[in-house]
Structure formats: C-alpha cells, structure tokens
C-alpha cells in the first residue's frame, strides 16, 4: 500500500497516466539487483531509489579508490577505502529511507549467483567485465529474470534489454568473450546516460507500460551525438538459451 508520504514523494511520476498509482505500487513491490557499483551501478541505483523501487540489492567486491570518483557518483572522497556496496547503500538510505537496501560485498560467481538474484524482478548490468556478465546472463535465463545490459567506453555506450525466452540473451549477442578488458577510458557522463536509460527500461518493465529496448542494441556516441540501433537475433545454437536437443 502506498502511504501518504509516497503520494507526495512520487507525486510527479504518479501523475503520468500510463503509470499512476498502480505503477507506483508495482515499483514498491519490486526487487532489483544492481550488479556492480561503478559508474553504471551508482547512477542506476540512485534513480531506482528515487523512483521508489521497494528493494534494491547492491553487489560489488571492490573498495572505493580515488580514480573512481570521476564517474562513480555515489562514492565520495571521504569513502576512499570503503567497500562500495556499503558506501552506496549509505547515500541511498539518505536519499530514500523508505526503501530496503541490501548491500552485498561479494564477487559474483557461478556458485553464488543463483542465491543473489533468486526471486528478484530485474537485474541491472553494471559490470565492467564480460566474464561476470555471462555468469549473470546464464542465471537470468535459468530463472527467467530480465537482464538490462549496459556497457561504456570513453564517450560510447550501449544498452539492450534481455527478456529470457523472448529476446536474444547476452551469449546470443556475444558468442565469444569480447577481447580482454582492462582499464579503459571513460567520462562520468557516459555511464550516467546509459544508467538513466537502464532505469527507464526497468521502470517500464516493472510497471508494465511503454515499449522496451528489446531485440536491438542501442549505441550512443557522445562525441558525434549520434544514436543508432542494430537489430539482434536469437542464436538457435546458443549454449545458454538455444533449443536443447532431447535425450
Ligand atoms: Zn542466447
């Protein structure tokens, strides 16, 4: 049930006809996992919290360092040395004390991913490496949980929404692990705009309105300000979501 304060706090979005009181109630009942509390995860979790998503799990295995601060906007100079999920959770609790936040200082592995995402409604990809993205993707396919992929490089960003059983999964899109990642250039605004789009997708998905960014990858080039999308197709031989031969 929405409280009197909820109607005030979320009043401007409840006014939106396709969303309304029922959309707000659905957000309040939702549980979203933010995987990674870097540039993408910090911005995404702020907008999830301010929109009133009732339960947010924050997962990261790193501590805050000075070189994070140009883009990881929930981590401040005073937080250097702190575990990222706790640094983020403390700020989010001040932004919106009416929601539940679960910080997990863990590396996402094949052994713990099942329990981390079990029973949740959406997983936001805030990772900086494909190894972990593939672990999340596989488990999202198994559990039927939507996975909103985002990635950034410099002033370039990409995003797509994966709905298990309906759209290509991450392994359909990237049959092999993209070449070794490492420390890549990135401006803070790039994860900010991709994260804002990831949360726009999450809100529509959870509240059940609008059209989703499915079956295509949106590419944003902040240098030329060109936005392009490329169609994506399911790989029938995908090792994660492909049709399995019977015994
Ligand atoms: Zn697939």
PDB file of N, CA and C in Angstrom, residues 167-230:
ATOM      1  N   UNK A 167      13.754 -12.749 -26.055  1.00  0.00           N
ATOM      2  CA  UNK A 167      14.749 -11.998 -26.823  1.00  0.00           C
ATOM      3  C   UNK A 167      16.065 -12.774 -26.849  1.00  0.00           C
ATOM      4  N   UNK A 168      16.986 -12.363 -27.720  1.00  0.00           N
ATOM      5  CA  UNK A 168      18.322 -12.952 -27.628  1.00  0.00           C
ATOM      6  C   UNK A 168      18.902 -12.701 -26.237  1.00  0.00           C
ATOM      7  N   UNK A 169      19.708 -13.637 -25.767  1.00  0.00           N
ATOM      8  CA  UNK A 169      20.398 -13.420 -24.488  1.00  0.00           C
ATOM      9  C   UNK A 169      21.789 -12.864 -24.784  1.00  0.00           C
ATOM     10  N   UNK A 170      22.524 -12.537 -23.741  1.00  0.00           N
ATOM     11  CA  UNK A 170      23.846 -11.916 -23.951  1.00  0.00           C
ATOM     12  C   UNK A 170      24.794 -12.843 -24.717  1.00  0.00           C
ATOM     13  N   UNK A 171      24.633 -14.150 -24.503  1.00  0.00           N
ATOM     14  CA  UNK A 171      25.506 -15.107 -25.195  1.00  0.00           C
ATOM     15  C   UNK A 171      25.118 -15.261 -26.673  1.00  0.00           C
ATOM     16  N   UNK A 172      23.857 -14.975 -27.021  1.00  0.00           N
ATOM     17  CA  UNK A 172      23.465 -14.934 -28.442  1.00  0.00           C
ATOM     18  C   UNK A 172      24.158 -13.739 -29.120  1.00  0.00           C
ATOM     19  N   UNK A 173      24.208 -12.625 -28.390  1.00  0.00           N
ATOM     20  CA  UNK A 173      24.723 -11.367 -28.944  1.00  0.00           C
ATOM     21  C   UNK A 173      26.247 -11.400 -29.033  1.00  0.00           C
ATOM     22  N   UNK A 174      26.868 -11.972 -27.999  1.00  0.00           N
ATOM     23  CA  UNK A 174      28.337 -12.074 -27.959  1.00  0.00           C
ATOM     24  C   UNK A 174      28.703 -13.556 -27.829  1.00  0.00           C
ATOM     25  N   UNK A 175      28.830 -14.258 -28.966  1.00  0.00           N
ATOM     26  CA  UNK A 175      29.118 -15.698 -28.888  1.00  0.00           C
ATOM     27  C   UNK A 175      30.480 -15.984 -28.252  1.00  0.00           C
ATOM     28  N   UNK A 176      31.409 -15.034 -28.379  1.00  0.00           N
ATOM     29  CA  UNK A 176      32.709 -15.202 -27.718  1.00  0.00           C
ATOM     30  C   UNK A 176      32.923 -14.006 -26.798  1.00  0.00           C
ATOM     31  N   UNK A 177      33.762 -14.194 -25.800  1.00  0.00           N
ATOM     32  CA  UNK A 177      34.049 -13.089 -24.886  1.00  0.00           C
ATOM     33  C   UNK A 177      34.780 -11.992 -25.652  1.00  0.00           C
ATOM     34  N   UNK A 178      34.266 -10.759 -25.623  1.00  0.00           N
ATOM     35  CA  UNK A 178      34.987  -9.676 -26.299  1.00  0.00           C
ATOM     36  C   UNK A 178      36.412  -9.561 -25.767  1.00  0.00           C
ATOM     37  N   UNK A 179      37.276  -9.024 -26.613  1.00  0.00           N
ATOM     38  CA  UNK A 179      38.709  -9.035 -26.286  1.00  0.00           C
ATOM     39  C   UNK A 179      38.974  -8.460 -24.888  1.00  0.00           C
ATOM     40  N   UNK A 180      40.069  -8.924 -24.348  1.00  0.00           N
ATOM     41  CA  UNK A 180      40.379  -8.655 -22.941  1.00  0.00           C
ATOM     42  C   UNK A 180      40.141  -7.193 -22.575  1.00  0.00           C
ATOM     43  N   UNK A 181      39.386  -7.052 -21.481  1.00  0.00           N
ATOM     44  CA  UNK A 181      39.134  -5.703 -20.996  1.00  0.00           C
ATOM     45  C   UNK A 181      40.213  -5.356 -19.989  1.00  0.00           C
ATOM     46  N   UNK A 182      40.267  -4.148 -19.607  1.00  0.00           N
ATOM     47  CA  UNK A 182      41.221  -3.746 -18.592  1.00  0.00           C
ATOM     48  C   UNK A 182      40.797  -2.365 -18.175  1.00  0.00           C
ATOM     49  N   UNK A 183      41.757  -1.501 -17.932  1.00  0.00           N
ATOM     50  CA  UNK A 183      41.422  -0.134 -17.585  1.00  0.00           C
ATOM     51  C   UNK A 183      41.137   0.616 -18.881  1.00  0.00           C
ATOM     52  N   UNK A 184      39.886   0.994 -19.065  1.00  0.00           N
ATOM     53  CA  UNK A 184      39.502   1.670 -20.306  1.00  0.00           C
ATOM     54  C   UNK A 184      39.183   3.135 -20.003  1.00  0.00           C
ATOM     55  N   UNK A 185      39.321   4.003 -21.020  1.00  0.00           N
ATOM     56  CA  UNK A 185      38.961   5.404 -20.786  1.00  0.00           C
ATOM     57  C   UNK A 185      37.457   5.541 -20.574  1.00  0.00           C
ATOM     58  N   UNK A 186      37.051   6.417 -19.713  1.00  0.00           N
ATOM     59  CA  UNK A 186      35.615   6.683 -19.553  1.00  0.00           C
ATOM     60  C   UNK A 186      35.387   8.026 -18.866  1.00  0.00           C
ATOM     61  N   UNK A 187      34.446   8.770 -19.417  1.00  0.00           N
ATOM     62  CA  UNK A 187      33.983  10.010 -18.793  1.00  0.00           C
ATOM     63  C   UNK A 187      32.767   9.677 -17.925  1.00  0.00           C
ATOM     64  N   UNK A 188      32.581  10.429 -16.863  1.00  0.00           N
ATOM     65  CA  UNK A 188      31.479  10.132 -15.949  1.00  0.00           C
ATOM     66  C   UNK A 188      30.106  10.226 -16.583  1.00  0.00           C
ATOM     67  N   UNK A 189      29.959  11.081 -17.573  1.00  0.00           N
ATOM     68  CA  UNK A 189      28.627  11.255 -18.165  1.00  0.00           C
ATOM     69  C   UNK A 189      28.192  10.039 -18.978  1.00  0.00           C
ATOM     70  N   UNK A 190      29.147   9.257 -19.467  1.00  0.00           N
ATOM     71  CA  UNK A 190      28.769   8.118 -20.319  1.00  0.00           C
ATOM     72  C   UNK A 190      27.995   7.062 -19.523  1.00  0.00           C
ATOM     73  N   UNK A 191      28.539   6.557 -18.401  1.00  0.00           N
ATOM     74  CA  UNK A 191      27.715   5.640 -17.610  1.00  0.00           C
ATOM     75  C   UNK A 191      26.453   6.319 -17.082  1.00  0.00           C
ATOM     76  N   UNK A 192      26.493   7.627 -16.847  1.00  0.00           N
ATOM     77  CA  UNK A 192      25.288   8.305 -16.346  1.00  0.00           C
ATOM     78  C   UNK A 192      24.158   8.208 -17.362  1.00  0.00           C
ATOM     79  N   UNK A 193      24.453   8.460 -18.650  1.00  0.00           N
ATOM     80  CA  UNK A 193      23.326   8.399 -19.588  1.00  0.00           C
ATOM     81  C   UNK A 193      22.892   6.977 -19.881  1.00  0.00           C
ATOM     82  N   UNK A 194      23.822   6.038 -19.911  1.00  0.00           N
ATOM     83  CA  UNK A 194      23.405   4.643 -20.121  1.00  0.00           C
ATOM     84  C   UNK A 194      22.603   4.139 -18.908  1.00  0.00           C
ATOM     85  N   UNK A 195      23.053   4.481 -17.700  1.00  0.00           N
ATOM     86  CA  UNK A 195      22.340   4.042 -16.493  1.00  0.00           C
ATOM     87  C   UNK A 195      20.934   4.636 -16.442  1.00  0.00           C
ATOM     88  N   UNK A 196      20.785   5.883 -16.859  1.00  0.00           N
ATOM     89  CA  UNK A 196      19.453   6.507 -16.863  1.00  0.00           C
ATOM     90  C   UNK A 196      18.527   5.730 -17.803  1.00  0.00           C
ATOM     91  N   UNK A 197      19.076   5.291 -18.941  1.00  0.00           N
ATOM     92  CA  UNK A 197      18.261   4.507 -19.872  1.00  0.00           C
ATOM     93  C   UNK A 197      17.958   3.116 -19.296  1.00  0.00           C
ATOM     94  N   UNK A 198      18.912   2.529 -18.596  1.00  0.00           N
ATOM     95  CA  UNK A 198      18.651   1.222 -17.973  1.00  0.00           C
ATOM     96  C   UNK A 198      17.499   1.324 -16.967  1.00  0.00           C
ATOM     97  N   UNK A 199      17.484   2.407 -16.198  1.00  0.00           N
ATOM     98  CA  UNK A 199      16.409   2.564 -15.210  1.00  0.00           C
ATOM     99  C   UNK A 199      15.087   2.895 -15.904  1.00  0.00           C
ATOM    100  N   UNK A 200      15.133   3.638 -16.996  1.00  0.00           N
ATOM    101  CA  UNK A 200      13.900   3.884 -17.766  1.00  0.00           C
ATOM    102  C   UNK A 200      13.314   2.546 -18.213  1.00  0.00           C
ATOM    103  N   UNK A 201      14.181   1.643 -18.667  1.00  0.00           N
ATOM    104  CA  UNK A 201      13.724   0.315 -19.062  1.00  0.00           C
ATOM    105  C   UNK A 201      13.154  -0.445 -17.860  1.00  0.00           C
ATOM    106  N   UNK A 202      13.850  -0.387 -16.732  1.00  0.00           N
ATOM    107  CA  UNK A 202      13.395  -1.115 -15.532  1.00  0.00           C
ATOM    108  C   UNK A 202      12.031  -0.611 -15.069  1.00  0.00           C
ATOM    109  N   UNK A 203      11.841   0.695 -15.072  1.00  0.00           N
ATOM    110  CA  UNK A 203      10.560   1.256 -14.616  1.00  0.00           C
ATOM    111  C   UNK A 203       9.414   0.790 -15.519  1.00  0.00           C
ATOM    112  N   UNK A 204       9.636   0.859 -16.840  1.00  0.00           N
ATOM    113  CA  UNK A 204       8.580   0.421 -17.771  1.00  0.00           C
ATOM    114  C   UNK A 204       8.284  -1.067 -17.596  1.00  0.00           C
ATOM    115  N   UNK A 205       9.359  -1.836 -17.473  1.00  0.00           N
ATOM    116  CA  UNK A 205       9.204  -3.285 -17.336  1.00  0.00           C
ATOM    117  C   UNK A 205       8.449  -3.639 -16.055  1.00  0.00           C
ATOM    118  N   UNK A 206       8.844  -3.017 -14.944  1.00  0.00           N
ATOM    119  CA  UNK A 206       8.233  -3.354 -13.648  1.00  0.00           C
ATOM    120  C   UNK A 206       6.790  -2.860 -13.570  1.00  0.00           C
ATOM    121  N   UNK A 207       6.536  -1.678 -14.119  1.00  0.00           N
ATOM    122  CA  UNK A 207       5.194  -1.099 -14.015  1.00  0.00           C
ATOM    123  C   UNK A 207       4.291  -1.544 -15.164  1.00  0.00           C
ATOM    124  N   UNK A 208       4.894  -2.104 -16.231  1.00  0.00           N
ATOM    125  CA  UNK A 208       4.083  -2.675 -17.306  1.00  0.00           C
ATOM    126  C   UNK A 208       3.494  -1.668 -18.276  1.00  0.00           C
ATOM    127  N   UNK A 209       4.308  -0.754 -18.763  1.00  0.00           N
ATOM    128  CA  UNK A 209       3.821   0.151 -19.803  1.00  0.00           C
ATOM    129  C   UNK A 209       4.960   0.487 -20.765  1.00  0.00           C
ATOM    130  N   UNK A 210       4.603   1.084 -21.887  1.00  0.00           N
ATOM    131  CA  UNK A 210       5.612   1.527 -22.858  1.00  0.00           C
ATOM    132  C   UNK A 210       6.226   0.368 -23.630  1.00  0.00           C
ATOM    133  N   UNK A 211       7.197   0.705 -24.467  1.00  0.00           N
ATOM    134  CA  UNK A 211       7.892  -0.295 -25.277  1.00  0.00           C
ATOM    135  C   UNK A 211       9.306  -0.452 -24.760  1.00  0.00           C
ATOM    136  N   UNK A 212       9.779  -1.686 -24.757  1.00  0.00           N
ATOM    137  CA  UNK A 212      11.114  -1.952 -24.229  1.00  0.00           C
ATOM    138  C   UNK A 212      12.157  -1.986 -25.346  1.00  0.00           C
ATOM    139  N   UNK A 213      13.380  -1.763 -24.950  1.00  0.00           N
ATOM    140  CA  UNK A 213      14.516  -1.795 -25.878  1.00  0.00           C
ATOM    141  C   UNK A 213      14.967  -3.253 -26.027  1.00  0.00           C
ATOM    142  N   UNK A 214      14.097  -4.035 -26.662  1.00  0.00           N
ATOM    143  CA  UNK A 214      14.369  -5.465 -26.817  1.00  0.00           C
ATOM    144  C   UNK A 214      14.687  -5.775 -28.276  1.00  0.00           C
ATOM    145  N   UNK A 215      15.431  -6.833 -28.490  1.00  0.00           N
ATOM    146  CA  UNK A 215      15.790  -7.306 -29.835  1.00  0.00           C
ATOM    147  C   UNK A 215      16.589  -6.291 -30.639  1.00  0.00           C
ATOM    148  N   UNK A 216      17.161  -5.319 -29.972  1.00  0.00           N
ATOM    149  CA  UNK A 216      18.082  -4.405 -30.634  1.00  0.00           C
ATOM    150  C   UNK A 216      19.038  -3.816 -29.606  1.00  0.00           C
ATOM    151  N   UNK A 217      20.221  -3.488 -30.087  1.00  0.00           N
ATOM    152  CA  UNK A 217      21.219  -2.830 -29.243  1.00  0.00           C
ATOM    153  C   UNK A 217      21.226  -1.362 -29.632  1.00  0.00           C
ATOM    154  N   UNK A 218      21.054  -0.489 -28.641  1.00  0.00           N
ATOM    155  CA  UNK A 218      21.149   0.945 -28.896  1.00  0.00           C
ATOM    156  C   UNK A 218      22.582   1.383 -28.614  1.00  0.00           C
ATOM    157  N   UNK A 219      23.191   2.041 -29.605  1.00  0.00           N
ATOM    158  CA  UNK A 219      24.549   2.550 -29.460  1.00  0.00           C
ATOM    159  C   UNK A 219      24.486   4.071 -29.386  1.00  0.00           C
ATOM    160  N   UNK A 220      25.118   4.616 -28.362  1.00  0.00           N
ATOM    161  CA  UNK A 220      25.135   6.072 -28.205  1.00  0.00           C
ATOM    162  C   UNK A 220      26.574   6.548 -28.352  1.00  0.00           C
ATOM    163  N   UNK A 221      26.768   7.500 -29.246  1.00  0.00           N
ATOM    164  CA  UNK A 221      28.094   8.078 -29.438  1.00  0.00           C
ATOM    165  C   UNK A 221      28.054   9.520 -28.942  1.00  0.00           C
ATOM    166  N   UNK A 222      28.642   9.742 -27.791  1.00  0.00           N
ATOM    167  CA  UNK A 222      28.604  11.069 -27.179  1.00  0.00           C
ATOM    168  C   UNK A 222      29.504  12.072 -27.877  1.00  0.00           C
ATOM    169  N   UNK A 223      30.403  11.601 -28.721  1.00  0.00           N
ATOM    170  CA  UNK A 223      31.287  12.503 -29.458  1.00  0.00           C
ATOM    171  C   UNK A 223      30.545  13.134 -30.631  1.00  0.00           C
ATOM    172  N   UNK A 224      29.812  12.293 -31.380  1.00  0.00           N
ATOM    173  CA  UNK A 224      29.084  12.798 -32.551  1.00  0.00           C
ATOM    174  C   UNK A 224      27.620  13.083 -32.223  1.00  0.00           C
ATOM    175  N   UNK A 225      27.182  12.651 -31.039  1.00  0.00           N
ATOM    176  CA  UNK A 225      25.775  12.721 -30.621  1.00  0.00           C
ATOM    177  C   UNK A 225      24.862  11.984 -31.607  1.00  0.00           C
ATOM    178  N   UNK A 226      25.371  10.867 -32.097  1.00  0.00           N
ATOM    179  CA  UNK A 226      24.544  10.009 -32.936  1.00  0.00           C
ATOM    180  C   UNK A 226      24.082   8.811 -32.116  1.00  0.00           C
ATOM    181  N   UNK A 227      22.794   8.523 -32.229  1.00  0.00           N
ATOM    182  CA  UNK A 227      22.201   7.370 -31.540  1.00  0.00           C
ATOM    183  C   UNK A 227      21.741   6.406 -32.634  1.00  0.00           C
ATOM    184  N   UNK A 228      22.269   5.199 -32.622  1.00  0.00           N
ATOM    185  CA  UNK A 228      21.892   4.195 -33.631  1.00  0.00           C
ATOM    186  C   UNK A 228      21.505   2.912 -32.931  1.00  0.00           C
ATOM    187  N   UNK A 229      20.627   2.131 -33.596  1.00  0.00           N
ATOM    188  CA  UNK A 229      20.395   0.813 -33.027  1.00  0.00           C
ATOM    189  C   UNK A 229      20.523  -0.249 -34.095  1.00  0.00           C
ATOM    190  N   UNK A 230      20.899  -1.409 -33.643  1.00  0.00           N
ATOM    191  CA  UNK A 230      21.188  -2.511 -34.538  1.00  0.00           C
ATOM    192  C   UNK A 230      20.317  -3.700 -34.108  1.00  0.00           C
TER     193      UNK A 230
END
